[in-house]
C-alpha positions as MATLAB code, in Angstrom:
seq = 'MAIKNYSAAAETLIQLSGGKENFITVENCATRVRIQYKDLSKVDKKAIGEMDGVLSVIEKDGLQVVVGPGVCNKLCAAINEILSVDRAASTAAPDAPDVTEEKKKGDFLKIISDIFVPVLPAMIAGGIVQGLNNVLKSVAEARAAAAGIAATETLTAAQVWLQNYHLLNLSNLMGLIYACVFNFLAIYVGYTAAKRLSVDPVLGALIGCITLSGDLTKFGTSAGKGGLIGVIISILVLKYIYKFIQKIIPNQVAVIFVPTLSVLITAALMITILMPVCGVLSDAIVSGLMWILDKTGVFGGFILAACFPTLISTGLHHGLTAIHMEMLNTLGYAPLISVQVMSNAGMVGAACGIFLLSKNEKVRQACRGAIPTSFLCVGEPVIYGVCLPSGFGFITGSIGAGVGGALIRLFNVSFNAMGMAGMSALPLVADGKYLYYLISYFGGAIAACVLTYIVGKARHYE';
ca = [
     122.705  119.880  118.197;
     120.915  118.678  121.218;
     117.311  119.962  122.176;
     117.577  123.221  124.275;
     113.970  124.126  124.650;
     111.720  121.035  124.880;
     108.298  123.032  124.286;
     109.423  124.612  120.962;
     110.738  121.131  120.014;
     107.451  119.670  120.913;
     105.623  122.229  119.014;
     107.637  121.850  115.922;
     107.132  117.983  116.319;
     103.386  118.339  116.391;
     103.238  120.689  113.311;
     105.428  118.159  111.375;
     103.122  115.478  112.543;
      99.954  117.085  110.867;
      98.862  118.989  113.967;
      97.353  117.709  117.363;
      94.313  116.129  116.093;
      96.396  113.549  114.337;
      97.833  112.041  117.527;
      96.472  108.967  119.175;
      99.019  108.328  121.901;
     102.197  109.341  122.795;
     104.589  107.593  125.301;
     108.320  106.995  125.702;
     110.801  104.084  126.509;
     114.168  104.233  127.615;
     115.594  106.275  124.456;
     112.495  106.689  122.198;
     109.304  108.957  121.863;
     106.716  106.339  120.463;
     103.901  107.820  118.822;
     100.774  106.583  117.354;
      99.131  108.660  114.481;
      95.555  108.673  113.037;
      97.029  109.033  109.724;
     100.929  108.496  109.269;
     100.723  109.828  105.670;
     100.270  113.478  107.178;
     103.723  112.986  109.188;
     106.829  114.692  107.689;
     109.436  111.858  108.686;
     112.241  113.197  106.998;
     111.872  116.668  108.595;
     111.302  115.215  112.111;
     114.628  113.142  111.427;
     116.383  116.349  110.649;
     115.146  118.132  113.846;
     117.946  118.910  116.394;
     118.539  116.318  118.916;
     116.768  113.614  116.982;
     119.143  110.813  116.208;
     116.763  108.648  113.960;
     113.016  107.983  113.101;
     111.584  104.453  112.706;
     108.541  103.685  111.203;
     107.416  100.855  113.003;
     104.043  100.416  114.891;
     103.484  104.207  114.539;
     106.659  106.311  114.623;
     109.736  106.118  117.059;
     111.588  108.874  117.339;
     115.078  108.177  118.783;
     116.385  110.975  121.030;
     118.360  109.341  123.791;
     117.910  108.667  127.535;
     116.409  111.441  129.722;
     115.817  113.553  126.657;
     112.834  110.974  125.568;
     110.877  111.709  128.729;
     111.224  115.376  128.710;
     110.216  115.608  125.105;
     107.374  113.180  125.513;
     105.963  115.131  128.586;
     106.318  118.310  126.540;
     104.138  116.806  123.543;
     101.406  115.643  126.096;
     101.645  118.933  127.787;
     100.808  120.592  124.596;
      98.213  118.079  123.540;
      96.523  118.315  127.006;
      97.045  114.863  127.566;
      97.632  113.372  131.037;
     100.846  111.382  130.941;
      99.548  108.452  132.727;
      96.746  108.316  130.344;
      98.695  108.586  127.060;
      98.614  105.063  126.454;
      95.660  103.512  124.733;
      92.889  102.377  126.820;
      90.737   99.347  126.085;
      87.935  101.464  124.697;
      90.264  103.888  122.617;
      89.874  103.793  118.908;
      91.792  101.245  117.088;
      95.298  102.361  116.686;
      96.527  100.781  113.564;
      95.879   97.594  111.810;
      99.672   97.430  111.746;
      99.731   97.354  115.516;
      97.036   94.777  115.637;
      99.084   92.337  113.282;
     102.210   93.047  115.049;
     104.380   90.001  115.257;
     104.992   88.132  118.427;
     108.498   89.749  119.719;
     106.777   93.238  118.649;
     103.843   92.559  121.231;
     105.938   91.327  123.648;
     108.093   94.417  123.310;
     105.212   96.600  123.866;
     104.167   94.745  126.878;
     107.608   95.080  128.595;
     108.502   98.582  127.563;
     106.374  100.378  130.241;
     107.713   98.118  132.982;
     111.380   98.761  131.895;
     111.978  101.659  134.281;
     110.785   99.752  137.476;
     112.841   96.888  136.138;
     115.860   98.803  135.501;
     115.559  100.646  138.987;
     115.256   97.034  140.770;
     117.950   95.772  139.120;
     120.576   98.400  139.582;
     119.587   98.624  143.110;
     120.026   95.117  143.843;
     123.156   95.136  141.927;
     124.463   97.928  144.280;
     123.196   95.821  147.279;
     124.975   92.805  146.164;
     128.109   94.559  145.935;
     127.531   96.242  149.385;
     126.744   92.639  150.897;
     129.837   91.151  149.270;
     131.934   93.774  150.975;
     130.173   93.336  154.260;
     130.861   89.458  153.961;
     134.672   89.985  153.394;
     135.107   92.630  155.934;
     133.249   90.664  158.808;
     135.369   87.591  158.092;
     138.606   89.702  158.265;
     137.554   91.193  161.264;
     136.451   87.788  162.877;
     132.789   89.136  163.434;
     130.434   86.313  164.612;
     126.894   86.181  163.699;
     123.963   86.635  166.300;
     120.693   84.895  166.700;
     118.968   87.249  164.220;
     121.945   88.659  162.141;
     124.399   87.116  159.879;
     127.758   88.251  160.391;
     127.847   90.239  157.323;
     124.552   92.071  158.569;
     126.179   92.688  162.187;
     129.054   94.668  159.949;
     126.530   96.546  158.048;
     124.639   97.330  161.332;
     128.121   98.670  162.921;
     128.562  101.011  159.975;
     124.833  102.090  159.960;
     124.375  100.341  156.551;
     121.999   97.532  157.288;
     118.894   99.711  156.877;
     119.898  100.861  153.459;
     120.593   97.171  152.354;
     117.274   96.126  153.720;
     115.684   99.227  151.821;
     117.345   98.120  148.436;
     116.381   94.409  149.044;
     112.724   95.696  149.611;
     112.908   97.609  146.361;
     114.053   94.595  144.322;
     111.583   92.245  145.999;
     108.683   94.620  145.244;
     109.579   94.926  141.548;
     110.554   91.286  140.493;
     108.296   89.352  142.898;
     105.275   91.112  141.711;
     106.190   91.499  138.250;
     103.512   89.200  136.972;
     100.819   91.790  138.313;
     102.668   94.679  136.338;
     103.162   92.704  133.067;
      99.235   91.330  133.625;
      98.310   95.029  133.586;
     100.482   96.172  130.544;
      99.798   93.106  128.598;
      96.077   93.539  129.009;
      96.427   97.344  127.748;
      98.343   96.163  124.854;
      95.691   93.461  124.001;
      92.904   96.027  124.489;
      91.406   94.402  127.616;
      90.765   96.076  130.913;
      94.081   96.469  132.490;
      92.986   96.123  135.894;
      91.373   92.728  134.983;
      94.821   91.745  133.498;
      96.537   92.829  136.881;
      94.099   90.598  138.511;
      95.239   87.822  136.376;
      98.796   88.467  137.426;
      97.855   88.446  141.022;
      96.165   84.962  140.803;
      99.552   83.343  139.401;
     101.185   84.556  142.439;
      98.896   83.384  144.983;
     100.209   80.682  147.388;
      96.645   79.278  147.407;
      97.472   77.837  143.986;
      98.781   74.596  145.928;
      95.080   73.539  146.579;
      94.585   73.333  142.816;
      97.636   71.005  142.313;
      99.954   73.901  141.075;
     102.254   76.563  142.390;
     102.709   80.352  142.575;
     104.511   81.626  139.626;
     104.252   78.211  137.407;
     104.518   79.159  133.733;
     106.023   82.498  134.445;
     105.346   85.680  132.720;
     104.530   83.836  129.217;
     101.753   82.133  131.030;
     100.542   85.598  132.214;
     100.555   86.887  128.680;
      98.967   83.966  127.173;
      96.277   84.013  129.987;
      95.570   87.385  129.115;
      95.347   86.739  125.404;
      92.702   84.069  126.238;
      90.879   86.374  128.577;
      90.523   89.048  125.699;
      88.659   86.400  123.567;
      86.380   85.308  126.318;
      85.690   88.932  127.378;
      84.579   89.577  123.994;
      82.493   86.368  123.529;
      80.693   86.861  126.841;
      80.010   90.590  125.899;
      78.241   89.409  122.668;
      75.772   87.148  124.902;
      75.217   89.129  127.963;
      72.390   91.937  127.736;
      73.629   95.444  128.061;
      71.515   95.960  131.040;
      73.654   93.517  133.125;
      76.716   93.451  131.211;
      78.638   95.529  133.860;
      78.119   92.889  136.341;
      78.368   89.419  134.468;
      80.894   90.287  131.791;
      83.866   91.047  134.022;
      82.729   88.224  136.544;
      82.370   85.482  134.292;
      85.574   86.373  132.311;
      87.789   86.332  135.341;
      86.202   83.314  136.549;
      86.517   81.226  133.142;
      89.950   82.517  132.410;
      91.311   81.575  135.974;
      89.858   78.143  135.622;
      91.441   77.685  132.443;
      94.784   79.273  133.688;
      95.027   77.082  136.693;
      94.098   73.867  135.217;
      95.556   74.329  131.610;
      97.617   77.254  130.855;
      99.948   77.493  133.717;
     101.109   73.668  133.635;
     101.672   73.955  129.869;
     103.271   77.109  130.052;
     105.466   75.878  132.751;
     106.746   73.268  130.441;
     107.240   75.622  127.763;
     109.106   78.096  130.102;
     111.374   75.310  131.320;
     111.897   73.917  127.861;
     112.954   77.515  126.536;
     115.404   78.145  129.411;
     116.801   74.245  129.027;
     117.110   74.900  125.206;
     119.060   78.570  125.595;
     121.540   77.065  128.236;
     122.214   74.071  125.994;
     122.918   76.273  123.116;
     125.099   78.913  125.296;
     126.933   75.706  127.118;
     127.332   73.744  123.646;
     128.265   76.373  121.350;
     130.692   78.261  123.834;
     132.612   81.425  122.535;
     131.478   80.773  118.933;
     127.583   80.853  120.174;
     128.637   83.944  122.155;
     130.091   85.629  119.108;
     126.924   84.874  117.008;
     124.433   85.848  119.556;
     126.303   89.191  120.578;
     126.992   90.112  116.950;
     123.037   89.946  116.359;
     121.964   91.718  119.109;
     122.645   95.306  117.811;
     120.159   94.549  114.904;
     117.605   93.481  117.405;
     118.286   96.746  119.469;
     118.102   99.073  116.347;
     114.567   97.818  115.539;
     113.614   97.692  119.337;
     112.746   94.061  119.241;
     115.295   93.309  121.894;
     112.689   94.009  124.692;
     110.869   91.108  123.345;
     113.459   88.947  125.218;
     112.583   90.327  128.333;
     110.314   87.222  129.220;
     113.105   84.973  128.541;
     115.657   86.883  130.672;
     113.062   86.779  133.444;
     112.270   83.257  133.145;
     116.156   82.533  133.374;
     116.360   84.494  136.374;
     113.436   82.743  137.989;
     114.730   79.400  137.226;
     118.392   79.611  137.389;
     118.735   82.481  139.484;
     121.140   84.115  136.918;
     120.770   85.018  133.141;
     123.943   84.529  130.815;
     122.012   85.810  127.871;
     121.765   89.301  129.337;
     125.475   89.560  129.654;
     125.929   88.428  126.006;
     123.286   91.131  124.968;
     125.208   93.955  126.803;
     128.190   93.143  124.763;
     126.346   94.800  121.578;
     126.837   98.260  123.738;
     130.678   97.701  123.950;
     130.934   96.913  120.034;
     128.739  100.091  119.305;
     130.631  102.189  121.761;
     134.040  100.855  120.300;
     132.919  101.581  116.691;
     131.589  105.023  117.631;
     135.118  105.703  118.997;
     136.781  104.400  115.904;
     134.653  106.864  113.960;
     135.500  110.008  116.088;
     139.193  109.084  115.493;
     138.949  108.756  111.850;
     136.123  111.671  110.827;
     137.262  115.313  110.422;
     133.563  116.247  109.871;
     132.696  118.538  113.058;
     129.166  117.573  113.157;
     130.086  113.837  113.169;
     132.615  114.395  115.796;
     130.046  116.210  117.787;
     127.596  113.514  117.572;
     130.301  111.182  118.953;
     130.973  113.323  121.969;
     127.453  113.519  122.792;
     126.620  110.059  122.141;
     129.830  107.791  123.345;
     129.681  109.008  127.107;
     125.959  108.018  127.420;
     126.136  104.786  125.779;
     129.293  103.876  127.708;
     127.611  104.447  130.932;
     123.948  103.092  130.251;
     122.407  102.550  126.923;
     123.587  101.889  123.406;
     120.806  103.638  121.302;
     122.632  106.904  120.974;
     125.807  105.597  119.374;
     123.827  103.013  117.179;
     121.447  105.815  115.800;
     123.561  109.008  116.119;
     126.920  107.612  114.772;
     127.197  103.978  113.707;
     124.121  103.585  111.466;
     124.480  106.872  109.822;
     128.208  105.755  108.860;
     127.040  102.346  107.314;
     130.018  100.348  107.746;
     130.219  101.313  111.623;
     127.183   99.410  112.300;
     128.789   96.275  110.720;
     132.010   96.548  112.416;
     130.626   97.442  115.773;
     128.528   94.318  115.362;
     131.585   92.273  114.898;
     133.033   93.853  117.758;
     130.225   92.865  119.917;
     130.863   89.372  118.738;
     134.317   89.571  120.001;
     132.759   90.693  123.433;
     130.156   88.042  123.351;
     132.861   85.297  122.794;
     134.950   86.660  125.786;
     131.779   86.877  127.981;
     131.127   83.243  127.194;
     135.114   82.136  127.861;
     134.551   83.634  131.340;
     131.233   82.323  131.720;
     130.080   85.772  132.975;
     126.319   85.943  133.899;
     123.985   88.650  135.438;
     121.735   88.357  138.496;
     119.389   91.006  137.604;
     118.174   92.994  134.767;
     119.193   96.825  134.364;
     121.013   98.936  132.001;
     124.075   98.234  129.864;
     127.866   99.671  129.841;
     129.126  100.532  133.033;
     125.914  100.648  134.670;
     125.681   96.832  134.296;
     128.620   96.313  136.406;
     126.826   95.790  139.756;
     124.448   93.308  137.827;
     127.320   90.744  137.395;
     127.062   87.366  139.061;
     129.634   85.635  141.305;
     131.711   88.627  141.710;
     133.012   88.443  138.113;
     133.528   92.390  137.823;
     137.103   92.042  136.266;
     135.983   89.516  133.705;
     133.091   91.602  132.588;
     135.408   94.559  132.197;
     137.857   92.709  130.218;
     135.058   91.256  127.841;
     133.492   94.669  127.358;
     136.800   96.660  126.660;
     137.862   93.717  124.540;
     134.814   93.938  122.400;
     134.878   97.797  122.380;
     138.834   97.628  121.388;
     138.255   95.089  118.573;
     135.409   97.256  117.191;
     137.377  100.540  117.452;
     140.366   98.892  115.739;
     138.433   97.110  112.979;
     136.355  100.244  112.550;
     139.358  102.475  111.954;
     140.947  100.266  109.407;
     137.888   99.758  107.388;
     137.178  103.528  107.646;
     140.854  104.095  106.320;
     140.248  101.673  103.548;
     136.999  103.353  102.501;
     138.754  106.755  102.808;
     136.262  107.881  105.274;
     135.994  111.461  106.520;
];
């Protein structure tokens, strides 16, 4: 059953978590409430997993309670309201208590995931807006050409058409939103990276600002060199420099000299060493991935797409955001995103197969709630609510995702922005290959549905 009373659900979750005093932080991403506890042994994970509306509970870097899009925001806010914690301050500050040793020792992809999760809402909004703007401008170009509209000194023919229909300001506004998200992404990432690595987040934002400055040409480098990877590594360097200077500077003048010297030294190292080296590293990663995608073709698309449901189920897919962004910044498009989105097709198809198979009303109810949401935007509801509980459905869904990935590479479909999955991703498709995206998506979904149904029948699944 879905959550009907968020305050009551929050109260129950707090009680099952060992009480208010056991909480350190509560935040949410697109589909999960992420909770850090002082003592995880006090938490009744099984009981939380059995709560109405909870799709799954993942014990990784604290506890991740999967409840689906929209629901996670409301439940998170309800918990924080009861805990009397300001929503904006619910993430760990630099001077907050150590969260857990597990978090400190998190693997690289997990750390990257934690850095990008807070930025995702803005990235999704910017990506979807730009995708819609691309569709609008494509229609304008076609209509302007058909009507024989000529360009003016200040406007293109498409812009003239948009202006005639009072749509030019809307198009400009959507372009502005996209630019403000992605042109300044290094600042947002600098802030969240510093917060994740227990450094003053505003100093992290400052490091991100420096990497975007046009004055970098005076030092023989250029704005954006090294990309987001360079920003994150620079924040890590800032962390250790800050700690070192903190030890040697007297407390009486620490407030002046610690941040000043830390930023000065880090900026010097970043401009002279880190940005150039990370620039080479970023280019090598993008070139290597493009080589793999180009050389392996449909086979590589199948393997990569089939692996993505596993990454998504563990939340590690967010760790690839930096790579997606490097592709967008370097190439102007990102074929790996379109391959990743095919995981959504496979899981939705498998859930449809389970819906057709099952006679269990609880399973069918879970399918009715999860399939539309996943079809429209994110795959977690069908992954946790339907496919993983069935066992075999996750495997057949992954194979279906592979079929979608093979088709997406066969048609060479790429995305020109980041956003959501499913049908919400349609405006993000580059070069107007919307039909090929739909063929690939439904091809993967149908393959997963048929395979799930066949395997389910063989297993006498009900």
